[in-house]
PDB file of C-alpha atoms and ligand atoms in Angstrom:
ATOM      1  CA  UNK A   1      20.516   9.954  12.962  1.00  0.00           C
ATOM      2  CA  UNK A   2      22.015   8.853   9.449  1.00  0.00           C
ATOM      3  CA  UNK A   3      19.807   8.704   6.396  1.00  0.00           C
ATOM      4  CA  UNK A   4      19.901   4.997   6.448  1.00  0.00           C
ATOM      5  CA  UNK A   5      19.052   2.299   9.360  1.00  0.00           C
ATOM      6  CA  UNK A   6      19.231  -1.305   8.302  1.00  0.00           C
ATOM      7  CA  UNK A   7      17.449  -2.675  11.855  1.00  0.00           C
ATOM      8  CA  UNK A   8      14.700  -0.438  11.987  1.00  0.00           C
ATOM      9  CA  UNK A   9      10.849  -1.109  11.194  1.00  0.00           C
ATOM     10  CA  UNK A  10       9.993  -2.105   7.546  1.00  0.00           C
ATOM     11  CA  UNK A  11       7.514   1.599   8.187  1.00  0.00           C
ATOM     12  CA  UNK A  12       8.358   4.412  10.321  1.00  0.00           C
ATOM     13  CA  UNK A  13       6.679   7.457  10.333  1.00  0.00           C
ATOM     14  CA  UNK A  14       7.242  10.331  12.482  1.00  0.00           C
ATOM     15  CA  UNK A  15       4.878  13.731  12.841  1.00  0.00           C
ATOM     16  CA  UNK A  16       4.430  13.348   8.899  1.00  0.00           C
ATOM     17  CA  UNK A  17       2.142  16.422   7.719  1.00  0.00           C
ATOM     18  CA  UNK A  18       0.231  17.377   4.660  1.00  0.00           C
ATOM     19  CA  UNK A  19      -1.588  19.821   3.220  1.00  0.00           C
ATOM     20  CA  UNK A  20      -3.274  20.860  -0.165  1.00  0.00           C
ATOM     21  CA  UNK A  21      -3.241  24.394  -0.295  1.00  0.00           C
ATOM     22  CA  UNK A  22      -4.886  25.742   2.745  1.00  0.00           C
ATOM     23  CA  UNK A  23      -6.591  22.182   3.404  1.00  0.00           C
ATOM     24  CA  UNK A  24      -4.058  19.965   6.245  1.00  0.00           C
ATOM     25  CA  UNK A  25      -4.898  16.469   5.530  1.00  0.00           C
ATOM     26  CA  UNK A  26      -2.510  14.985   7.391  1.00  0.00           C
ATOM     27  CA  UNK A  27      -1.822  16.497  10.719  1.00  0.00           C
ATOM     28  CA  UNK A  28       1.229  14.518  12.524  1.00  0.00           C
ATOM     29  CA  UNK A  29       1.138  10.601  11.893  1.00  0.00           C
ATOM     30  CA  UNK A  30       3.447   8.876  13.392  1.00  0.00           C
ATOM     31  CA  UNK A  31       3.203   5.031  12.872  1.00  0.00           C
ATOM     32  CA  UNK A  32       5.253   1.998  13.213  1.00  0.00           C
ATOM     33  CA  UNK A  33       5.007  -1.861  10.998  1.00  0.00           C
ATOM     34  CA  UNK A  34       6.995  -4.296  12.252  1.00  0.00           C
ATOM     35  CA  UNK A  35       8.926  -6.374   9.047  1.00  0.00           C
ATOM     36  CA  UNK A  36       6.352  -9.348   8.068  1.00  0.00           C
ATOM     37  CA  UNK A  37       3.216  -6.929   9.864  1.00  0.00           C
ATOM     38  CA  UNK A  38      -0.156  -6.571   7.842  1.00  0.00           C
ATOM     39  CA  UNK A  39      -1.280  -2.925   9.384  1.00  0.00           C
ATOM     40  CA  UNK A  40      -4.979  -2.435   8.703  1.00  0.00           C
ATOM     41  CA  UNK A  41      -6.289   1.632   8.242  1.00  0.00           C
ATOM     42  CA  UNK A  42     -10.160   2.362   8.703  1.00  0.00           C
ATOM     43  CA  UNK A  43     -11.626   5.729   8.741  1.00  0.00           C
ATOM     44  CA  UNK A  44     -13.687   7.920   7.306  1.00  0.00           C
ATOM     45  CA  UNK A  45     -14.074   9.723   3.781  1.00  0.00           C
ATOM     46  CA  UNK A  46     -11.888  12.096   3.539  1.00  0.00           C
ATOM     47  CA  UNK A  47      -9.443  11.456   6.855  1.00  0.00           C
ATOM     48  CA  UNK A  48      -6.554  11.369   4.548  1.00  0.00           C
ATOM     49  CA  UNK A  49      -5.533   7.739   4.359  1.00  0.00           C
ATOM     50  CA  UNK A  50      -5.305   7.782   0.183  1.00  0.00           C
ATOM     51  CA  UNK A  51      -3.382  10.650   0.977  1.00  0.00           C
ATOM     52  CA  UNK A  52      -0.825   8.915   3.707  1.00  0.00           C
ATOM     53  CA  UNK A  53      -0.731   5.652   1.864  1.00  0.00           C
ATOM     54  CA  UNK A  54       0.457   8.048  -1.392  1.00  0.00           C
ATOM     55  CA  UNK A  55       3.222   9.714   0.909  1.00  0.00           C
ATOM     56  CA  UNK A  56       4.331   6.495   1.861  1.00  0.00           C
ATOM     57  CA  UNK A  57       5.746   5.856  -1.513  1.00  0.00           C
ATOM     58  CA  UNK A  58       6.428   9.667  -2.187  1.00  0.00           C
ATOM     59  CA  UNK A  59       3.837   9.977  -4.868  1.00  0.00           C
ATOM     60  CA  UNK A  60       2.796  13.133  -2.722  1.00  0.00           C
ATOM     61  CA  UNK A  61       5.171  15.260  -1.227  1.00  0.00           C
ATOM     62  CA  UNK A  62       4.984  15.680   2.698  1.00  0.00           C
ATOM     63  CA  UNK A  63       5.690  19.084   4.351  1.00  0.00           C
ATOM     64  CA  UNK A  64       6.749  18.009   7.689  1.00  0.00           C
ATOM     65  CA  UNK A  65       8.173  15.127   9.358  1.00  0.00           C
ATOM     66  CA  UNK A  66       9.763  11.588   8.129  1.00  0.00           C
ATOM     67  CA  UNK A  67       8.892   8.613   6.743  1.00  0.00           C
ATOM     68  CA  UNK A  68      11.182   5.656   7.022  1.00  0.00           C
ATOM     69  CA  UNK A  69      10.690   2.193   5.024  1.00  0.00           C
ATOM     70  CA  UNK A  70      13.159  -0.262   5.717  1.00  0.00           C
ATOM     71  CA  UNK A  71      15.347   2.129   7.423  1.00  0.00           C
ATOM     72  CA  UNK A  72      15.976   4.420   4.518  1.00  0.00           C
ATOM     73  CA  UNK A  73      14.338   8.416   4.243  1.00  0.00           C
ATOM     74  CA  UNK A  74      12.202   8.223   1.429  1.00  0.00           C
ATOM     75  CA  UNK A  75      12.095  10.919  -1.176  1.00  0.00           C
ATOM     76  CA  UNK A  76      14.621  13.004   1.154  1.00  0.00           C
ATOM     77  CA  UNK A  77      17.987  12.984   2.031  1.00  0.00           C
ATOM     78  CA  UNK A  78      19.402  14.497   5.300  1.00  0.00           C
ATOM     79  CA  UNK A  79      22.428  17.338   5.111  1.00  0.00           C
ATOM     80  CA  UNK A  80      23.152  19.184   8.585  1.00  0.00           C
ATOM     81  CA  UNK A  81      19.412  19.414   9.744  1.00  0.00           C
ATOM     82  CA  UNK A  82      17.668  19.840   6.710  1.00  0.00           C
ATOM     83  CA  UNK A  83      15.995  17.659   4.220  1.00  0.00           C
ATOM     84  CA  UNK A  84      16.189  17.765   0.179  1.00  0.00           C
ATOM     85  CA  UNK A  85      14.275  16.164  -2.301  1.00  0.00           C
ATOM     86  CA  UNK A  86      16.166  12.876  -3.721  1.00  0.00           C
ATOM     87  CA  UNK A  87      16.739  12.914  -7.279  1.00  0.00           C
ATOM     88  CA  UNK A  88      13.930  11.376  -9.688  1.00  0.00           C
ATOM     89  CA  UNK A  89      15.707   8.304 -10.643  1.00  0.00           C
ATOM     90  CA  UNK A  90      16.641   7.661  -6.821  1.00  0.00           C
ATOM     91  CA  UNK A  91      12.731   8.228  -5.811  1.00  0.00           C
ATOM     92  CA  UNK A  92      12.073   5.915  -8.792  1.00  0.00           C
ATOM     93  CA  UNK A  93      14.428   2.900  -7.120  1.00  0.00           C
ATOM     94  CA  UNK A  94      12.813   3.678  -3.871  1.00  0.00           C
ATOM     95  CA  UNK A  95       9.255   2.911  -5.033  1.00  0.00           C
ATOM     96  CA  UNK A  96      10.395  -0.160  -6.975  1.00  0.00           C
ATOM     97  CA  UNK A  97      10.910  -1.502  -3.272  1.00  0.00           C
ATOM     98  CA  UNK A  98       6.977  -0.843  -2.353  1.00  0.00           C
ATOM     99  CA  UNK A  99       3.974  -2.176  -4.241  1.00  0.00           C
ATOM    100  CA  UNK A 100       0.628  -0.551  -4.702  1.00  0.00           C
ATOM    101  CA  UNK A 101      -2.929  -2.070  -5.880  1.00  0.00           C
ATOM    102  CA  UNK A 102      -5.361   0.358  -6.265  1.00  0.00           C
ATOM    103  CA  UNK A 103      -8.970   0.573  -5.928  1.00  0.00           C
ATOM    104  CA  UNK A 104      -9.065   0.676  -9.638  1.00  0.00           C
ATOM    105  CA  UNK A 105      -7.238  -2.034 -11.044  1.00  0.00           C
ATOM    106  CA  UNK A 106      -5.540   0.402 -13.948  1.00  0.00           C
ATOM    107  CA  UNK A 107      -4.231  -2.545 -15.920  1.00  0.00           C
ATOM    108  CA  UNK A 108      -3.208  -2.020 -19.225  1.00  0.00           C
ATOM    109  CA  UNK A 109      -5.711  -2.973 -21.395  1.00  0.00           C
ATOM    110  CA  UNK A 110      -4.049  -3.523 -24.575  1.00  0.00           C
ATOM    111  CA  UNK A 111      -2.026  -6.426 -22.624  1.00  0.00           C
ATOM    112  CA  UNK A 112      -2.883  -9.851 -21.787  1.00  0.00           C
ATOM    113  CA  UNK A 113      -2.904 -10.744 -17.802  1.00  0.00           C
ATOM    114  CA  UNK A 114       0.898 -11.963 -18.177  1.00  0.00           C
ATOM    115  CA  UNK A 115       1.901  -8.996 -20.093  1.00  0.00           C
ATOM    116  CA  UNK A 116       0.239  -6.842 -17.542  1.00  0.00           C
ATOM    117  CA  UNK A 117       2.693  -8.518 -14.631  1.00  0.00           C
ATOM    118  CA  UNK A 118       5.848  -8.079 -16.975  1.00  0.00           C
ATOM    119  CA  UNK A 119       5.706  -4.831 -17.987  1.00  0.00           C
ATOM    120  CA  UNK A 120       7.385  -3.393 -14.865  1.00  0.00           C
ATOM    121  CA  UNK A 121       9.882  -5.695 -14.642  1.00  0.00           C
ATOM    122  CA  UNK A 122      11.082  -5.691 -18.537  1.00  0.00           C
ATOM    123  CA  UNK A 123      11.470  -1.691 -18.135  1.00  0.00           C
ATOM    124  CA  UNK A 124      13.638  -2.135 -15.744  1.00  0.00           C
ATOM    125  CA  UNK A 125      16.713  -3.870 -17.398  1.00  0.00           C
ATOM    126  CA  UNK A 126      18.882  -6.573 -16.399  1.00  0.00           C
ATOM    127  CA  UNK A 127      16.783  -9.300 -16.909  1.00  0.00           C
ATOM    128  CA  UNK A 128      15.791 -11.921 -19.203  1.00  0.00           C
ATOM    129  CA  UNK A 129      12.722 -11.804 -20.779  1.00  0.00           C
ATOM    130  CA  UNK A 130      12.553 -15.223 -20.297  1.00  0.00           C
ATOM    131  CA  UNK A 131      13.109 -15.406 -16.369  1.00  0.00           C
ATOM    132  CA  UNK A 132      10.606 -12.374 -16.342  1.00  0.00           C
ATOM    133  CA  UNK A 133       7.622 -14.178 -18.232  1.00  0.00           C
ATOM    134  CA  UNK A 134       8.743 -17.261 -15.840  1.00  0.00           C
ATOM    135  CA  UNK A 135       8.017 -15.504 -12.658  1.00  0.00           C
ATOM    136  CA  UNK A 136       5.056 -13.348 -14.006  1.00  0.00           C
ATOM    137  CA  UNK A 137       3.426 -16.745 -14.757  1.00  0.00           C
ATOM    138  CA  UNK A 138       4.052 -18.095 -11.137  1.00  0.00           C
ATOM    139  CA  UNK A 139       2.685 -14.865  -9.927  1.00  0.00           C
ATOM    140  CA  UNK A 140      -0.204 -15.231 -11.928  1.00  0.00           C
ATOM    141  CA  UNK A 141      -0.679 -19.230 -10.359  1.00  0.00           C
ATOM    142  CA  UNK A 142      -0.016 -17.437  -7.049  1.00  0.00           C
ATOM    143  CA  UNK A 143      -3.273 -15.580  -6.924  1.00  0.00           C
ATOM    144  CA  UNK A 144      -5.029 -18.420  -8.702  1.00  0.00           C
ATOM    145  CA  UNK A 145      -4.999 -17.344 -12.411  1.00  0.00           C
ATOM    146  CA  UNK A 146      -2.309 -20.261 -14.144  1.00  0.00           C
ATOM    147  CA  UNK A 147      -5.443 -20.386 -16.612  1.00  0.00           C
ATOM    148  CA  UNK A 148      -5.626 -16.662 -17.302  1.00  0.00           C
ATOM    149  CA  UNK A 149      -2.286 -15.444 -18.604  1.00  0.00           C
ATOM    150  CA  UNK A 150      -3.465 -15.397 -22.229  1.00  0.00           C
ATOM    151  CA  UNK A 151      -6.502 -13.446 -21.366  1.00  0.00           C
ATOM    152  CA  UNK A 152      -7.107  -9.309 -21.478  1.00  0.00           C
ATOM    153  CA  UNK A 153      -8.284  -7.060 -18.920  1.00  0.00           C
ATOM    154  CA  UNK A 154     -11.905  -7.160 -20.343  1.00  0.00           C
ATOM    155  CA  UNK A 155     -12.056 -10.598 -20.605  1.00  0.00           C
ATOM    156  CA  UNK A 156     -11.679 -11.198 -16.961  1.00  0.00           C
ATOM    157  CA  UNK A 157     -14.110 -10.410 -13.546  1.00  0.00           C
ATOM    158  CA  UNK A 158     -13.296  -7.608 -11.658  1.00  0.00           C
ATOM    159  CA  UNK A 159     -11.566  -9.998  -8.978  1.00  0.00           C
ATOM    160  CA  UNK A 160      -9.609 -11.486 -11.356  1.00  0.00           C
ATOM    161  CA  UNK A 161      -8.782  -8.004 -12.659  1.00  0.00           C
ATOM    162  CA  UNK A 162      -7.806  -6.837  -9.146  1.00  0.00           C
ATOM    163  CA  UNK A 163      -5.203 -10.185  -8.617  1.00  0.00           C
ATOM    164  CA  UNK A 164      -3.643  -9.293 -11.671  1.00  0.00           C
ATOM    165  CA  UNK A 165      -3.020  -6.101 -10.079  1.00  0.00           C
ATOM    166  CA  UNK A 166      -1.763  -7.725  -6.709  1.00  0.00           C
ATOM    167  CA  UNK A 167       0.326  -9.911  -8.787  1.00  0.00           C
ATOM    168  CA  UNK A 168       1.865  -7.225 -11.134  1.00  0.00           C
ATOM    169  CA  UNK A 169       2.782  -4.833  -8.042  1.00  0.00           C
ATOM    170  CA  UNK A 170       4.449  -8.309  -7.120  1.00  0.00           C
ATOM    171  CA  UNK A 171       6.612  -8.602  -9.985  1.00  0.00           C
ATOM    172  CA  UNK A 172       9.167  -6.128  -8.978  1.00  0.00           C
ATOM    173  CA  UNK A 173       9.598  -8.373  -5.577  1.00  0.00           C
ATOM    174  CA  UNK A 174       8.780  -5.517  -3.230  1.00  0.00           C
ATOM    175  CA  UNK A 175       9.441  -5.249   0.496  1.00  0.00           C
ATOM    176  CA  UNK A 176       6.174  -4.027   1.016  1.00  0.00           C
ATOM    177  CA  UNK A 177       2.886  -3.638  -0.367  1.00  0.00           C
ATOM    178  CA  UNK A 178       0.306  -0.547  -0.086  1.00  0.00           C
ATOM    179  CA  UNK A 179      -3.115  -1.545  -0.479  1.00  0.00           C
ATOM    180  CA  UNK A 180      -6.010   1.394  -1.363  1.00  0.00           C
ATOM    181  CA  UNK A 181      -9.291  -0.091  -1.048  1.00  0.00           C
ATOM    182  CA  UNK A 182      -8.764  -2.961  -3.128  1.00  0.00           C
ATOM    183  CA  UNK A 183     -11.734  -4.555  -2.783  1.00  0.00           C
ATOM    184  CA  UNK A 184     -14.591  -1.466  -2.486  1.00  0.00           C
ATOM    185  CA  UNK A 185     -15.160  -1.752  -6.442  1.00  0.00           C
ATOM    186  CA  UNK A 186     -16.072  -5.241  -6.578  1.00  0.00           C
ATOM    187  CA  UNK A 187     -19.114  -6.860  -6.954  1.00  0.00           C
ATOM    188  CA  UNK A 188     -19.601  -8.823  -3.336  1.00  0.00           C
ATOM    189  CA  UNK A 189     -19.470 -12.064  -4.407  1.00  0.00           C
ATOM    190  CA  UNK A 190     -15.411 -11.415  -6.224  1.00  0.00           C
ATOM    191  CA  UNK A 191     -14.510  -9.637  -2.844  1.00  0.00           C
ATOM    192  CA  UNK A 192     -13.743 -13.230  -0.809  1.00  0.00           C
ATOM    193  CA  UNK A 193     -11.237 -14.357  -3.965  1.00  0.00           C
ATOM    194  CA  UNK A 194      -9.089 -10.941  -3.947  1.00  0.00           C
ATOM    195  CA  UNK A 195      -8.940 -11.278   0.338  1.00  0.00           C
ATOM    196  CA  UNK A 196      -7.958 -14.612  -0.094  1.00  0.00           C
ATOM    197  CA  UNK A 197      -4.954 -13.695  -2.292  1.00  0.00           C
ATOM    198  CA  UNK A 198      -3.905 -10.980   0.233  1.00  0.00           C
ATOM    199  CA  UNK A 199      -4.187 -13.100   3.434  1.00  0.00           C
ATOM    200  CA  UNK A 200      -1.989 -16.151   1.294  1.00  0.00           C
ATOM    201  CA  UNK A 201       0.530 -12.803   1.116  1.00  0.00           C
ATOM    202  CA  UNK A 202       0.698 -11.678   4.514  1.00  0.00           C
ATOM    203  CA  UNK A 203       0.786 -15.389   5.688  1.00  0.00           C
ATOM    204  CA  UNK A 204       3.825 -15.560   3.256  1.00  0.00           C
ATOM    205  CA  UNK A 205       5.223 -12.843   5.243  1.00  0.00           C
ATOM    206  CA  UNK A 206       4.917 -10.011   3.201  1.00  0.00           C
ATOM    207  CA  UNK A 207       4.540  -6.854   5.358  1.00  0.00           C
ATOM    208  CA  UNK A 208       1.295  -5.062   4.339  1.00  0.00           C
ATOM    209  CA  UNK A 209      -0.491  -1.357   4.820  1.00  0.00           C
ATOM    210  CA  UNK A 210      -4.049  -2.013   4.178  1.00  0.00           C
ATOM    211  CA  UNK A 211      -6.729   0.531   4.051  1.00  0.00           C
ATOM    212  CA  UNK A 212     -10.125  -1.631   3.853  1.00  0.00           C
ATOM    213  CA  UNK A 213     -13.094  -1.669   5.584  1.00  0.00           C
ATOM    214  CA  UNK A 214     -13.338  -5.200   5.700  1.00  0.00           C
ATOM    215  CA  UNK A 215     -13.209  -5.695   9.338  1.00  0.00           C
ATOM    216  CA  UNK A 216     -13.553  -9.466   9.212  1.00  0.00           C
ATOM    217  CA  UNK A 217     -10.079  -9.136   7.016  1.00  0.00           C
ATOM    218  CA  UNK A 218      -8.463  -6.960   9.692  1.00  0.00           C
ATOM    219  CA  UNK A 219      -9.176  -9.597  12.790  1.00  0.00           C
ATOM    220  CA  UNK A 220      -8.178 -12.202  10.633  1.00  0.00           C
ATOM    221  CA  UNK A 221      -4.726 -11.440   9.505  1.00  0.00           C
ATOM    222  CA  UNK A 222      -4.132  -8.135  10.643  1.00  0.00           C
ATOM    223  CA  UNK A 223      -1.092  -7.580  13.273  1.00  0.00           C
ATOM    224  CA  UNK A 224      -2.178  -3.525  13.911  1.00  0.00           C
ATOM    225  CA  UNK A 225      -5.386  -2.022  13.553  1.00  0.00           C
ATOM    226  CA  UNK A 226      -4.836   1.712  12.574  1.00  0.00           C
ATOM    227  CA  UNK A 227      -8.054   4.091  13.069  1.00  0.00           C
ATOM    228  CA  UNK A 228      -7.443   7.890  11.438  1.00  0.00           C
ATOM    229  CA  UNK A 229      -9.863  10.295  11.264  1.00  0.00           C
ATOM    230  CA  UNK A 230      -9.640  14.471  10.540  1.00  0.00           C
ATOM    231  CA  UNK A 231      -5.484  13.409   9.246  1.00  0.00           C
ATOM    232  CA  UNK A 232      -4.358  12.178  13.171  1.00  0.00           C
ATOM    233  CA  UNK A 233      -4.531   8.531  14.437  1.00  0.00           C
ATOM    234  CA  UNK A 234      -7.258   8.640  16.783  1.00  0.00           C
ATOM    235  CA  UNK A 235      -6.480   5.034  18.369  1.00  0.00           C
ATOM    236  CA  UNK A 236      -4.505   2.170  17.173  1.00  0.00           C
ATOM    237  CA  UNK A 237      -3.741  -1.447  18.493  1.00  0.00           C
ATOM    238  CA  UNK A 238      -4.518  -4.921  18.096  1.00  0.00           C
ATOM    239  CA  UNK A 239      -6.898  -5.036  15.460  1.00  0.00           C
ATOM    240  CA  UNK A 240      -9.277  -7.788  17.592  1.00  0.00           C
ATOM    241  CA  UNK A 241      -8.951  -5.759  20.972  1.00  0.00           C
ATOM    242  CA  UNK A 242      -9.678  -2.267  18.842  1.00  0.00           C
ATOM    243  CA  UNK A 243     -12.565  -3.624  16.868  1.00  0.00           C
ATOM    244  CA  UNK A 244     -14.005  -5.730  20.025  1.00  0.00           C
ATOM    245  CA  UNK A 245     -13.292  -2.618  22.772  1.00  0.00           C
ATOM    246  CA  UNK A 246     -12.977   0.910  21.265  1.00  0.00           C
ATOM    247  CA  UNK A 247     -11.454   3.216  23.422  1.00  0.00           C
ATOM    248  CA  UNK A 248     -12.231   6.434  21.685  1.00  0.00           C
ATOM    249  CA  UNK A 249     -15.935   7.411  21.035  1.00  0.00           C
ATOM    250  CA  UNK A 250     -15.162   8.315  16.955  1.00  0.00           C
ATOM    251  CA  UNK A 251     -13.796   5.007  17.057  1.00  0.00           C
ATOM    252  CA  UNK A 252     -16.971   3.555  18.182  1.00  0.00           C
ATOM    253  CA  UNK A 253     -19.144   5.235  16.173  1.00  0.00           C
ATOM    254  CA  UNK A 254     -17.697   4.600  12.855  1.00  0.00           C
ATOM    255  CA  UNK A 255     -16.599   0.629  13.906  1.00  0.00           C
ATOM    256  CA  UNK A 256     -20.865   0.836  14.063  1.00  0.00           C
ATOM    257  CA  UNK A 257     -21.266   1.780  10.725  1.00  0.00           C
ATOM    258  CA  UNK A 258     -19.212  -0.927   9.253  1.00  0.00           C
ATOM    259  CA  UNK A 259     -19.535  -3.564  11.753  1.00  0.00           C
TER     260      UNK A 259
HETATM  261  N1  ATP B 301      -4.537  16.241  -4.877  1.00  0.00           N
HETATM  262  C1  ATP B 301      -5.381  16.813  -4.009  1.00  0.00           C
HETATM  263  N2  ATP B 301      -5.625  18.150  -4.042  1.00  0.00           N
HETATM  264  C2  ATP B 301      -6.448  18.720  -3.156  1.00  0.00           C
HETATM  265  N3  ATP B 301      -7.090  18.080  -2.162  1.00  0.00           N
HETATM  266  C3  ATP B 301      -6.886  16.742  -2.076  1.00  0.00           C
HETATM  267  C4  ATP B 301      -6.035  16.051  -2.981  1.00  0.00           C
HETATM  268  N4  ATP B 301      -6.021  14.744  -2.626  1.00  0.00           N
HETATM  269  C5  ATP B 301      -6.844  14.637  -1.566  1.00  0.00           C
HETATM  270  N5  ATP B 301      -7.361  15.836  -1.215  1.00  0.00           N
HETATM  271  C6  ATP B 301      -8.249  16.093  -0.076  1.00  0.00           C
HETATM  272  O1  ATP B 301      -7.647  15.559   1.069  1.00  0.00           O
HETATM  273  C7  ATP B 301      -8.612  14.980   1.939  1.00  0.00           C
HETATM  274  C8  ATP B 301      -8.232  13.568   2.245  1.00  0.00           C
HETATM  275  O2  ATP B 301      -8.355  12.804   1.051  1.00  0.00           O
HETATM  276  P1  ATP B 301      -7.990  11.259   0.996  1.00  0.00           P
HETATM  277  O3  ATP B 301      -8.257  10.823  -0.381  1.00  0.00           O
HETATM  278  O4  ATP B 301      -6.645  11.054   1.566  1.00  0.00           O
HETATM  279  O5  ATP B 301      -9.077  10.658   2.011  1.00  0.00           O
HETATM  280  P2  ATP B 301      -9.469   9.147   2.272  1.00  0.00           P
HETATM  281  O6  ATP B 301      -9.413   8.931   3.740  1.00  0.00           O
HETATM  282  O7  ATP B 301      -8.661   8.245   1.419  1.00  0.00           O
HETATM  283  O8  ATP B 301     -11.003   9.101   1.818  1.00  0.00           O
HETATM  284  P3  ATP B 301     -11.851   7.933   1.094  1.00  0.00           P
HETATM  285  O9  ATP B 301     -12.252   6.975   2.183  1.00  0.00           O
HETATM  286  O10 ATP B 301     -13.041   8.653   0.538  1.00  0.00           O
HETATM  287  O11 ATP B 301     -11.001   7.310   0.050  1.00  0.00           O
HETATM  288  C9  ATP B 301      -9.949  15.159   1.257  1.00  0.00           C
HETATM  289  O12 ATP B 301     -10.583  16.289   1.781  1.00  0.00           O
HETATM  290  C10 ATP B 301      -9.582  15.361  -0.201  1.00  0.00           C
HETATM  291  O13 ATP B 301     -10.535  16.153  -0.851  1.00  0.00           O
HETATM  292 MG1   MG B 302      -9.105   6.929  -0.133  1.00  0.00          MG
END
């Protein structure tokens, strides 16, 4: 196999391993997202899906196995039968192709709400500054915030906060967005508006790795249901057929908790 595979999966992810120190976090996930899929993680504290989600994008290193997004290696490239690190700047234009909001919305808060969504973008050259603050506004109207663009971080709710977020990691027109909890900070009543933005995104097409425990979110609009616990996938599926018939009993015990 070549380092690169156009007709592939937009995710792949074969036996991928982690550890910190003498801690294994992740112990051999291998997972598959259709292009246009919204995959939906659940487990428990500490089953390493932070820690998968930040591999994805190669903000951690892995120590075994492969991850694939739309059929490239990423952070990796293959010589003979061994893997090397990609350069910086290559790992750089890698994760320009993958957005990530947060749990925290860490937006700038010296810049206004369409500042926020053209930072990325203006680093990056080759673009107007003019076609950039065009699109950053439509972003901004995307997740419902045309009247907001003026506005700073502390002058806005923590949902309107967290759609700046979804629609700055938008800017850079990724192939596929990484979601960390994006709505476990919020006050209840701002969680409906930031769901709403993210189903109007998969329904767009965007193809989506979601670790929430909003189950309601995950029969809704999710195409795989993904449950992890102790770094393994302990059973994944249809998110409606996983959440309504567990096979496995952790599976059933921790759907409990959050059902
Ligand atoms: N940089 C790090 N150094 C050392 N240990 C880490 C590091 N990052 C995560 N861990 C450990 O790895 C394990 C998995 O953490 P991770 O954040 O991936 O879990 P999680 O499933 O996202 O949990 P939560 O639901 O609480 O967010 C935990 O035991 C955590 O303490
Ligand atoms: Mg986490």
């Amino acid at each position: 196999m070549t380092d690169v595979d156009p007709t592939g999966p937009m995710v792949r992810t074969v036996g991928v391993h982690k550890s910190f120190g003498r801690l294994e976090v992740l112990r051999g996930i291998d997972m598959v997202v259709e292009r246009g899929q919204v995959c939906v993680v659940l487990g428990p504290s500490g089953s390493g899906k932070s820690t998968f989600l930040r591999c994805l994008n190669h903000l951690e290193k892995i120590d075994a196995g492969e991850i694939w997004i739309d059929g490239r290696l990423v952070g990796y490239r293959r010589k003979g039968d061994k893997l090397y690190e990609l350069h910086d700047k290559v790992i750089a234009e890698q994760r320009r192709d993958i957005g990530m909001v947060f749990q925290r919305f860490n937006l700038f808060p010296h810049m206004t709400a369409l500042q926020n969504v053209m930072e990325a973008p203006l680093r990056v050259k080759g673009e107007s500054k003019a076609d950039v603050r065009e699109r950053a506004g439509a972003l901004l109207a995307r997740v419902g915030l045309a009247d907001k663009a003026t506005s700073y971080p502390n002058q806005l709710s923590g949902g309107q906060q967290q759609r700046v977020a979804i629609a700055r990691a938008l800017a850079m027109r990724p192939k596929l967005m990484l979601f960390d909890e994006p709505t476990s900070a919020l006050d209840p009543e701002l969680v409906g508006e930031v769901l709403d933005a993210m189903k109007d995104l998969a329904r767009e097409g965007m193809t989506m790795v979601v670790v929430t425990h909003e189950i309601g979110f995950a029969r809704e609009v999710g195409d795989l249901l993904v449950f992890m616990d102790g770094g393994v996938v302990v059973e994944s599926g249809n998110p409606r057929e996983v959440i309504a018939n567990p096979k496995h009993e952790r599976t059933k015990s921790f759907l409990a908790k959050v059902l």
